[in-house]
Amino acid sequence: MARLVCALFGLSCLFLFACGQAPPAGIRVGEELFERNRYYDESRLGDVKSITVLSSEPGQVVKVVVGGSSGAALLLPSGTLSSFVPFDVQVPNVAVLDLDKDGALEYMNRGRGWSPVGRLDAQGRSLWHYPSSRADRAADAMAAGDLDVDGDLEFVVGMNGSGGLRVLDERGIELWRRDAANVFNVEVLDIDKDGRPEIVHSDGGRTNGGIWIRSGTGDVIRRLNPGFVSFSLLHWPAANSAPSLLGIVPPDRLQIVDLSGQTVAQFTLPDSGFAVAIGTQVRFGSDGNVFLAVVRTIKATWKRSAFYVFDSDSNLIYHEILPASAIGLAVLPADSSGKEALLIGSGSTVWRYGMRTSADSVRP
């Protein structure tokens, strides 16, 4: 039946329904290098959407927050549950923040395409969602930051279609908007370290894959054309490096581009896909060598994700197909041996990856 549908609808079916068979889950490359242990598993989470490591100072983990589609688990560094917060709405992409600056974590539904974005309180109750009307265009993504430096957060929403870029106050009320199309990704960060955040967003409509950088008032600072339209932020090659853009140049080139538009690094992927790649630098070994860890969904509707590890010479040393499309990624700071570990969410499970002791001699 799937082949018949594909024959009738051609390329549109290929992209919308992902005709063909999903690849089997399993390790393709590098099984001898890494060990994987179950860090946390909780069906109440739904699908894991994000993993956040909270620290009071560098190297000291206070809490690990696992955000899922149905709730958030607050864990001790060991992976033991400290508390659980159920959500009263489904959240396709959750982030944690302390909006009221009272020390209590709150939650933001960042969106993941064609779904409302919004804000939840510390108990997981929805405070508002945007857009509030089905007649309005769907949201794609949301980020938060103090754009006008008045002490209160603003929320920047990227809309699907020609809905534009919109800025909301902490109550979800629109303050202003700018013209844009298919804004799949948006971030707020202080690029020039002057204390005033900038907005970075994609525009997949009229700009042919452009990435726009705007001031906090929406004025255009510059436009980049890195060859990809969907991006995530990455600090590379060190955790304290300036943020860069991580994206996929079709069909199989993973590229890191700084915010001036210069290519920092690029890597060849062993498979293709459509979703945003997320990544982090990680020091798996005790020798301090830096690796790039990346996860991304493969194909539009397959319940599969790919996990890659590259060394500093851009060699692929680990490749695994995970049996889920919802992924979180975070680094656990170094333990007493000096090794960092990687946390990856797959379905309702968080896995901990570390380098095997016998593989410590691997050099990037």
GROMACS .gro file of C-alpha atoms in nm:
model
  364
    1MET     CA    1   0.000   0.000   0.000
    2ALA     CA    2   0.283   0.243   0.087
    3ARG     CA    3   0.441   0.187  -0.256
    4LEU     CA    4   0.110   0.249  -0.429
    5VAL     CA    5   0.060   0.576  -0.240
    6CYS     CA    6   0.412   0.687  -0.328
    7ALA     CA    7   0.358   0.610  -0.694
    8LEU     CA    8   0.042   0.820  -0.697
    9PHE     CA    9   0.177   1.122  -0.517
   10GLY     CA   10   0.541   1.122  -0.624
   11LEU     CA   11   0.787   1.351  -0.452
   12SER     CA   12   0.530   1.506  -0.220
   13CYS     CA   13   0.469   1.164  -0.073
   14LEU     CA   14   0.843   1.111  -0.034
   15PHE     CA   15   0.878   1.417   0.185
   16LEU     CA   16   0.550   1.403   0.373
   17PHE     CA   17   0.516   1.034   0.436
   18ALA     CA   18   0.879   0.921   0.425
   19CYS     CA   19   0.818   0.623   0.199
   20GLY     CA   20   1.053   0.333   0.249
   21GLN     CA   21   1.163   0.134   0.549
   22ALA     CA   22   1.310   0.283   0.865
   23PRO     CA   23   1.664   0.155   0.929
   24PRO     CA   24   1.695  -0.098   1.212
   25ALA     CA   25   1.819   0.039   1.542
   26GLY     CA   26   2.169  -0.058   1.644
   27ILE     CA   27   2.538   0.036   1.648
   28ARG     CA   28   2.705   0.077   1.310
   29VAL     CA   29   3.054   0.197   1.405
   30GLY     CA   30   3.266   0.210   1.721
   31GLU     CA   31   3.096  -0.034   1.958
   32GLU     CA   32   3.431  -0.114   2.119
   33LEU     CA   33   3.494   0.249   2.213
   34PHE     CA   34   3.194   0.336   2.430
   35GLU     CA   35   2.980   0.181   2.700
   36ARG     CA   36   2.615   0.265   2.749
   37ASN     CA   37   2.418   0.245   3.075
   38ARG     CA   38   2.057   0.325   3.158
   39TYR     CA   39   2.069   0.656   3.350
   40TYR     CA   40   1.695   0.716   3.399
   41ASP     CA   41   1.373   0.565   3.265
   42GLU     CA   42   1.025   0.702   3.333
   43SER     CA   43   0.712   0.641   3.127
   44ARG     CA   44   0.546   0.948   3.283
   45LEU     CA   45   0.790   1.165   3.087
   46GLY     CA   46   0.640   1.072   2.752
   47ASP     CA   47   0.919   1.124   2.497
   48VAL     CA   48   1.235   1.297   2.617
   49LYS     CA   49   1.266   1.640   2.455
   50SER     CA   50   1.554   1.805   2.641
   51ILE     CA   51   1.819   1.741   2.906
   52THR     CA   52   1.960   2.030   3.111
   53VAL     CA   53   2.251   2.004   3.354
   54LEU     CA   54   2.229   2.274   3.622
   55SER     CA   55   2.550   2.372   3.801
   56SER     CA   56   2.628   2.618   4.079
   57GLU     CA   57   2.987   2.644   3.956
   58PRO     CA   58   3.196   2.485   3.679
   59GLY     CA   59   3.222   2.110   3.721
   60GLN     CA   60   2.968   2.087   4.004
   61VAL     CA   61   2.637   1.931   3.901
   62VAL     CA   62   2.345   2.039   4.118
   63LYS     CA   63   2.061   1.878   3.927
   64VAL     CA   64   1.980   1.720   3.593
   65VAL     CA   65   1.643   1.823   3.449
   66VAL     CA   66   1.493   1.585   3.192
   67GLY     CA   67   1.209   1.750   3.004
   68GLY     CA   68   0.960   1.523   2.832
   69SER     CA   69   0.644   1.572   2.633
   70SER     CA   70   0.431   1.497   2.942
   71GLY     CA   71   0.643   1.614   3.235
   72ALA     CA   72   0.984   1.694   3.379
   73ALA     CA   73   1.205   1.480   3.604
   74LEU     CA   74   1.449   1.653   3.839
   75LEU     CA   75   1.736   1.415   3.906
   76LEU     CA   76   2.038   1.398   4.132
   77PRO     CA   77   2.370   1.369   3.943
   78SER     CA   78   2.357   0.992   3.999
   79GLY     CA   79   2.032   0.971   3.800
   80THR     CA   80   1.816   0.920   4.111
   81LEU     CA   81   1.480   1.095   4.096
   82SER     CA   82   1.450   1.401   4.320
   83SER     CA   83   1.104   1.516   4.209
   84PHE     CA   84   0.868   1.490   3.915
   85VAL     CA   85   0.651   1.765   3.761
   86PRO     CA   86   0.361   1.653   3.534
   87PHE     CA   87   0.255   1.888   3.254
   88ASP     CA   88  -0.111   1.962   3.190
   89VAL     CA   89  -0.043   2.000   2.813
   90GLN     CA   90   0.170   1.810   2.565
   91VAL     CA   91   0.504   1.987   2.507
   92PRO     CA   92   0.696   1.909   2.186
   93ASN     CA   93   1.017   2.090   2.294
   94VAL     CA   94   1.065   2.188   2.657
   95ALA     CA   95   1.321   2.425   2.812
   96VAL     CA   96   1.372   2.516   3.178
   97LEU     CA   97   1.405   2.871   3.309
   98ASP     CA   98   1.358   3.073   3.627
   99LEU     CA   99   1.127   3.341   3.498
  100ASP     CA  100   1.042   3.495   3.836
  101LYS     CA  101   1.400   3.475   3.965
  102ASP     CA  102   1.275   3.305   4.279
  103GLY     CA  103   1.491   2.994   4.245
  104ALA     CA  104   1.202   2.774   4.133
  105LEU     CA  105   1.226   2.621   3.786
  106GLU     CA  106   0.959   2.701   3.533
  107TYR     CA  107   0.914   2.560   3.185
  108MET     CA  108   0.887   2.691   2.833
  109ASN     CA  109   0.728   2.508   2.542
  110ARG     CA  110   0.967   2.607   2.264
  111GLY     CA  111   0.763   2.437   1.994
  112ARG     CA  112   0.882   2.212   1.716
  113GLY     CA  113   0.690   2.316   1.408
  114TRP     CA  114   0.318   2.368   1.345
  115SER     CA  115   0.223   2.365   1.713
  116PRO     CA  116   0.156   2.630   1.979
  117VAL     CA  117   0.438   2.755   2.199
  118GLY     CA  118   0.387   2.870   2.556
  119ARG     CA  119   0.488   2.903   2.918
  120LEU     CA  120   0.425   2.669   3.213
  121ASP     CA  121   0.465   2.740   3.583
  122ALA     CA  122   0.675   2.547   3.836
  123GLN     CA  123   0.392   2.295   3.883
  124GLY     CA  124   0.369   2.227   3.509
  125ARG     CA  125   0.044   2.420   3.462
  126SER     CA  126   0.003   2.605   3.134
  127LEU     CA  127  -0.003   2.983   3.186
  128TRP     CA  128  -0.054   3.076   2.821
  129HIS     CA  129  -0.002   2.943   2.473
  130TYR     CA  130   0.054   3.121   2.144
  131PRO     CA  131  -0.110   3.166   1.905
  132SER     CA  132  -0.434   3.150   2.098
  133SER     CA  133  -0.653   3.138   1.788
  134ARG     CA  134  -0.664   2.856   1.534
  135ALA     CA  135  -0.725   3.124   1.272
  136ASP     CA  136  -0.371   3.254   1.327
  137ARG     CA  137  -0.070   3.096   1.159
  138ALA     CA  138   0.104   2.813   1.345
  139ALA     CA  139   0.418   2.871   1.550
  140ASP     CA  140   0.745   2.693   1.475
  141ALA     CA  141   0.979   2.788   1.760
  142MET     CA  142   1.026   3.016   2.061
  143ALA     CA  143   1.317   3.150   2.266
  144ALA     CA  144   1.334   3.381   2.569
  145GLY     CA  145   1.560   3.671   2.665
  146ASP     CA  146   1.560   4.019   2.820
  147LEU     CA  147   1.558   4.209   2.491
  148ASP     CA  148   1.506   4.557   2.636
  149VAL     CA  149   1.727   4.496   2.943
  150ASP     CA  150   1.455   4.594   3.190
  151GLY     CA  151   1.485   4.282   3.403
  152ASP     CA  152   1.186   4.101   3.247
  153LEU     CA  153   1.202   3.829   2.985
  154GLU     CA  154   1.053   3.866   2.640
  155PHE     CA  155   0.956   3.568   2.425
  156VAL     CA  156   1.054   3.561   2.057
  157VAL     CA  157   0.830   3.341   1.840
  158GLY     CA  158   0.906   3.223   1.488
  159MET     CA  159   0.594   3.155   1.284
  160ASN     CA  160   0.527   2.911   1.004
  161GLY     CA  161   0.434   3.031   0.654
  162SER     CA  162   0.441   3.410   0.626
  163GLY     CA  163   0.347   3.467   0.990
  164GLY     CA  164   0.670   3.648   1.066
  165LEU     CA  165   0.882   3.695   1.376
  166ARG     CA  166   0.686   3.805   1.685
  167VAL     CA  167   0.789   3.925   2.031
  168LEU     CA  168   0.565   3.867   2.334
  169ASP     CA  169   0.580   3.988   2.692
  170GLU     CA  170   0.585   3.753   2.991
  171ARG     CA  171   0.204   3.728   2.978
  172GLY     CA  172   0.210   3.612   2.615
  173ILE     CA  173   0.083   3.945   2.478
  174GLU     CA  174   0.234   4.053   2.146
  175LEU     CA  175   0.462   4.357   2.158
  176TRP     CA  176   0.583   4.375   1.799
  177ARG     CA  177   0.651   4.169   1.488
  178ARG     CA  178   0.880   4.166   1.186
  179ASP     CA  179   0.830   4.023   0.839
  180ALA     CA  180   0.973   3.673   0.789
  181ALA     CA  181   0.865   3.336   0.651
  182ASN     CA  182   0.897   2.979   0.779
  183VAL     CA  183   1.098   3.072   1.089
  184PHE     CA  184   1.190   2.720   1.195
  185ASN     CA  185   1.450   2.817   1.457
  186VAL     CA  186   1.506   3.117   1.683
  187GLU     CA  187   1.756   3.192   1.959
  188VAL     CA  188   1.827   3.490   2.186
  189LEU     CA  189   2.187   3.556   2.294
  190ASP     CA  190   2.428   3.841   2.358
  191ILE     CA  191   2.658   3.804   2.059
  192ASP     CA  192   2.884   4.107   2.112
  193LYS     CA  193   2.886   4.088   2.495
  194ASP     CA  194   2.754   4.442   2.538
  195GLY     CA  195   2.478   4.336   2.777
  196ARG     CA  196   2.200   4.365   2.516
  197PRO     CA  197   2.081   4.038   2.359
  198GLU     CA  198   2.041   3.983   1.987
  199ILE     CA  199   1.792   3.762   1.801
  200VAL     CA  200   1.913   3.491   1.563
  201HIS     CA  201   1.650   3.328   1.344
  202SER     CA  202   1.611   3.129   1.025
  203ASP     CA  203   1.395   3.229   0.731
  204GLY     CA  204   1.314   2.945   0.496
  205GLY     CA  205   1.082   3.144   0.273
  206ARG     CA  206   1.214   3.425   0.057
  207THR     CA  207   1.579   3.414   0.162
  208ASN     CA  208   1.674   3.068   0.034
  209GLY     CA  209   1.813   2.937   0.358
  210GLY     CA  210   1.909   3.264   0.519
  211ILE     CA  211   1.994   3.314   0.886
  212TRP     CA  212   1.912   3.662   1.018
  213ILE     CA  213   2.071   3.840   1.312
  214ARG     CA  214   1.866   4.125   1.459
  215SER     CA  215   1.895   4.367   1.746
  216GLY     CA  216   1.663   4.335   2.043
  217THR     CA  217   1.434   4.588   1.874
  218GLY     CA  218   1.413   4.384   1.554
  219ASP     CA  219   1.652   4.587   1.337
  220VAL     CA  220   1.856   4.377   1.092
  221ILE     CA  221   2.226   4.357   1.181
  222ARG     CA  222   2.330   4.108   0.914
  223ARG     CA  223   2.215   3.809   0.712
  224LEU     CA  224   2.410   3.485   0.671
  225ASN     CA  225   2.371   3.222   0.402
  226PRO     CA  226   2.549   2.914   0.542
  227GLY     CA  227   2.375   2.666   0.310
  228PHE     CA  228   2.128   2.543   0.572
  229VAL     CA  229   1.806   2.691   0.706
  230SER     CA  230   1.753   2.491   1.027
  231PHE     CA  231   2.013   2.536   1.298
  232SER     CA  232   2.099   2.488   1.662
  233LEU     CA  233   2.364   2.660   1.875
  234LEU     CA  234   2.696   2.493   1.951
  235HIS     CA  235   3.005   2.597   2.148
  236TRP     CA  236   3.302   2.459   1.955
  237PRO     CA  237   3.571   2.349   2.005
  238ALA     CA  238   3.552   2.433   2.378
  239ALA     CA  239   3.266   2.484   2.619
  240ASN     CA  240   3.370   2.848   2.659
  241SER     CA  241   3.400   2.910   2.284
  242ALA     CA  242   3.172   3.170   2.127
  243PRO     CA  243   2.842   3.018   2.009
  244SER     CA  244   2.826   2.898   1.649
  245LEU     CA  245   2.551   2.761   1.426
  246LEU     CA  246   2.526   2.386   1.368
  247GLY     CA  247   2.336   2.279   1.058
  248ILE     CA  248   2.314   2.022   0.780
  249VAL     CA  249   2.397   2.114   0.422
  250PRO     CA  250   2.204   1.861   0.211
  251PRO     CA  251   2.240   1.581   0.168
  252ASP     CA  252   2.508   1.475   0.416
  253ARG     CA  253   2.738   1.757   0.527
  254LEU     CA  254   2.734   1.866   0.889
  255GLN     CA  255   2.866   2.220   0.917
  256ILE     CA  256   2.963   2.457   1.199
  257VAL     CA  257   2.945   2.826   1.105
  258ASP     CA  258   3.028   3.119   1.332
  259LEU     CA  259   2.798   3.419   1.365
  260SER     CA  260   2.999   3.617   1.111
  261GLY     CA  261   2.922   3.349   0.851
  262GLN     CA  262   3.265   3.180   0.844
  263THR     CA  263   3.283   2.800   0.836
  264VAL     CA  264   3.452   2.669   1.150
  265ALA     CA  265   3.439   2.296   1.075
  266GLN     CA  266   3.255   2.042   0.863
  267PHE     CA  267   3.192   1.670   0.883
  268THR     CA  268   3.053   1.407   0.645
  269LEU     CA  269   2.749   1.215   0.768
  270PRO     CA  270   2.691   0.848   0.682
  271ASP     CA  271   2.315   0.902   0.627
  272SER     CA  272   2.071   1.177   0.534
  273GLY     CA  273   1.779   1.338   0.714
  274PHE     CA  274   1.560   1.645   0.755
  275ALA     CA  275   1.548   1.745   1.121
  276VAL     CA  276   1.764   1.992   1.312
  277ALA     CA  277   2.093   1.852   1.439
  278ILE     CA  278   2.191   1.925   1.799
  279GLY     CA  279   2.544   1.879   1.925
  280THR     CA  280   2.798   1.943   2.196
  281GLN     CA  281   3.168   1.921   2.256
  282VAL     CA  282   3.263   1.653   2.508
  283ARG     CA  283   3.585   1.524   2.665
  284PHE     CA  284   3.528   1.151   2.695
  285GLY     CA  285   3.885   1.056   2.786
  286SER     CA  286   4.106   1.155   3.075
  287ASP     CA  287   4.358   1.309   2.832
  288GLY     CA  288   4.140   1.614   2.757
  289ASN     CA  289   4.089   1.548   2.386
  290VAL     CA  290   3.771   1.705   2.247
  291PHE     CA  291   3.506   1.514   2.053
  292LEU     CA  292   3.193   1.636   1.876
  293ALA     CA  293   2.873   1.450   1.969
  294VAL     CA  294   2.566   1.506   1.749
  295VAL     CA  295   2.213   1.365   1.734
  296ARG     CA  296   1.945   1.423   1.475
  297THR     CA  297   1.624   1.265   1.355
  298ILE     CA  298   1.656   1.077   1.028
  299LYS     CA  299   1.370   1.113   0.780
  300ALA     CA  300   1.059   1.316   0.850
  301THR     CA  301   0.826   1.056   1.001
  302TRP     CA  302   1.051   0.762   1.092
  303LYS     CA  303   1.081   0.690   1.461
  304ARG     CA  304   1.459   0.685   1.433
  305SER     CA  305   1.747   0.914   1.528
  306ALA     CA  306   2.116   0.900   1.452
  307PHE     CA  307   2.390   0.954   1.709
  308TYR     CA  308   2.741   1.039   1.588
  309VAL     CA  309   3.076   1.104   1.753
  310PHE     CA  310   3.354   1.274   1.554
  311ASP     CA  311   3.713   1.328   1.659
  312SER     CA  312   3.895   1.660   1.611
  313ASP     CA  313   4.020   1.544   1.269
  314SER     CA  314   3.655   1.511   1.156
  315ASN     CA  315   3.668   1.131   1.157
  316LEU     CA  316   3.348   0.945   1.244
  317ILE     CA  317   3.437   0.712   1.532
  318TYR     CA  318   3.089   0.620   1.655
  319HIS     CA  319   2.751   0.585   1.481
  320GLU     CA  320   2.432   0.446   1.628
  321ILE     CA  321   2.068   0.440   1.512
  322LEU     CA  322   1.834   0.501   1.807
  323PRO     CA  323   1.471   0.376   1.801
  324ALA     CA  324   1.305   0.715   1.868
  325SER     CA  325   1.273   1.056   1.706
  326ALA     CA  326   1.265   1.264   2.026
  327ILE     CA  327   1.615   1.335   2.153
  328GLY     CA  328   1.777   1.529   2.437
  329LEU     CA  329   2.153   1.577   2.471
  330ALA     CA  330   2.373   1.702   2.756
  331VAL     CA  331   2.720   1.657   2.904
  332LEU     CA  332   2.780   1.542   3.261
  333PRO     CA  333   3.087   1.728   3.395
  334ALA     CA  334   3.406   1.533   3.456
  335ASP     CA  335   3.418   1.285   3.741
  336SER     CA  336   3.720   1.216   3.964
  337SER     CA  337   3.894   1.042   3.671
  338GLY     CA  338   3.868   1.355   3.457
  339LYS     CA  339   3.625   1.198   3.210
  340GLU     CA  340   3.302   1.359   3.095
  341ALA     CA  341   2.997   1.153   3.004
  342LEU     CA  342   2.714   1.211   2.761
  343LEU     CA  343   2.342   1.188   2.835
  344ILE     CA  344   2.107   1.110   2.545
  345GLY     CA  345   1.731   1.076   2.560
  346SER     CA  346   1.559   0.817   2.344
  347GLY     CA  347   1.189   0.761   2.395
  348SER     CA  348   1.130   0.778   2.771
  349THR     CA  349   1.483   0.661   2.856
  350VAL     CA  350   1.799   0.861   2.923
  351TRP     CA  351   2.119   0.674   2.842
  352ARG     CA  352   2.464   0.754   2.978
  353TYR     CA  353   2.755   0.710   2.734
  354GLY     CA  354   3.114   0.698   2.850
  355MET     CA  355   3.441   0.591   2.693
  356ARG     CA  356   3.556   0.244   2.785
  357THR     CA  357   3.874   0.232   2.993
  358SER     CA  358   4.039   0.018   2.726
  359ALA     CA  359   3.967   0.291   2.469
  360ASP     CA  360   4.142   0.572   2.658
  361SER     CA  361   4.430   0.549   2.416
  362VAL     CA  362   4.207   0.667   2.128
  363ARG     CA  363   4.335   1.002   2.006
  364PRO     CA  364   4.127   1.245   1.802
   0.00000   0.00000   0.00000
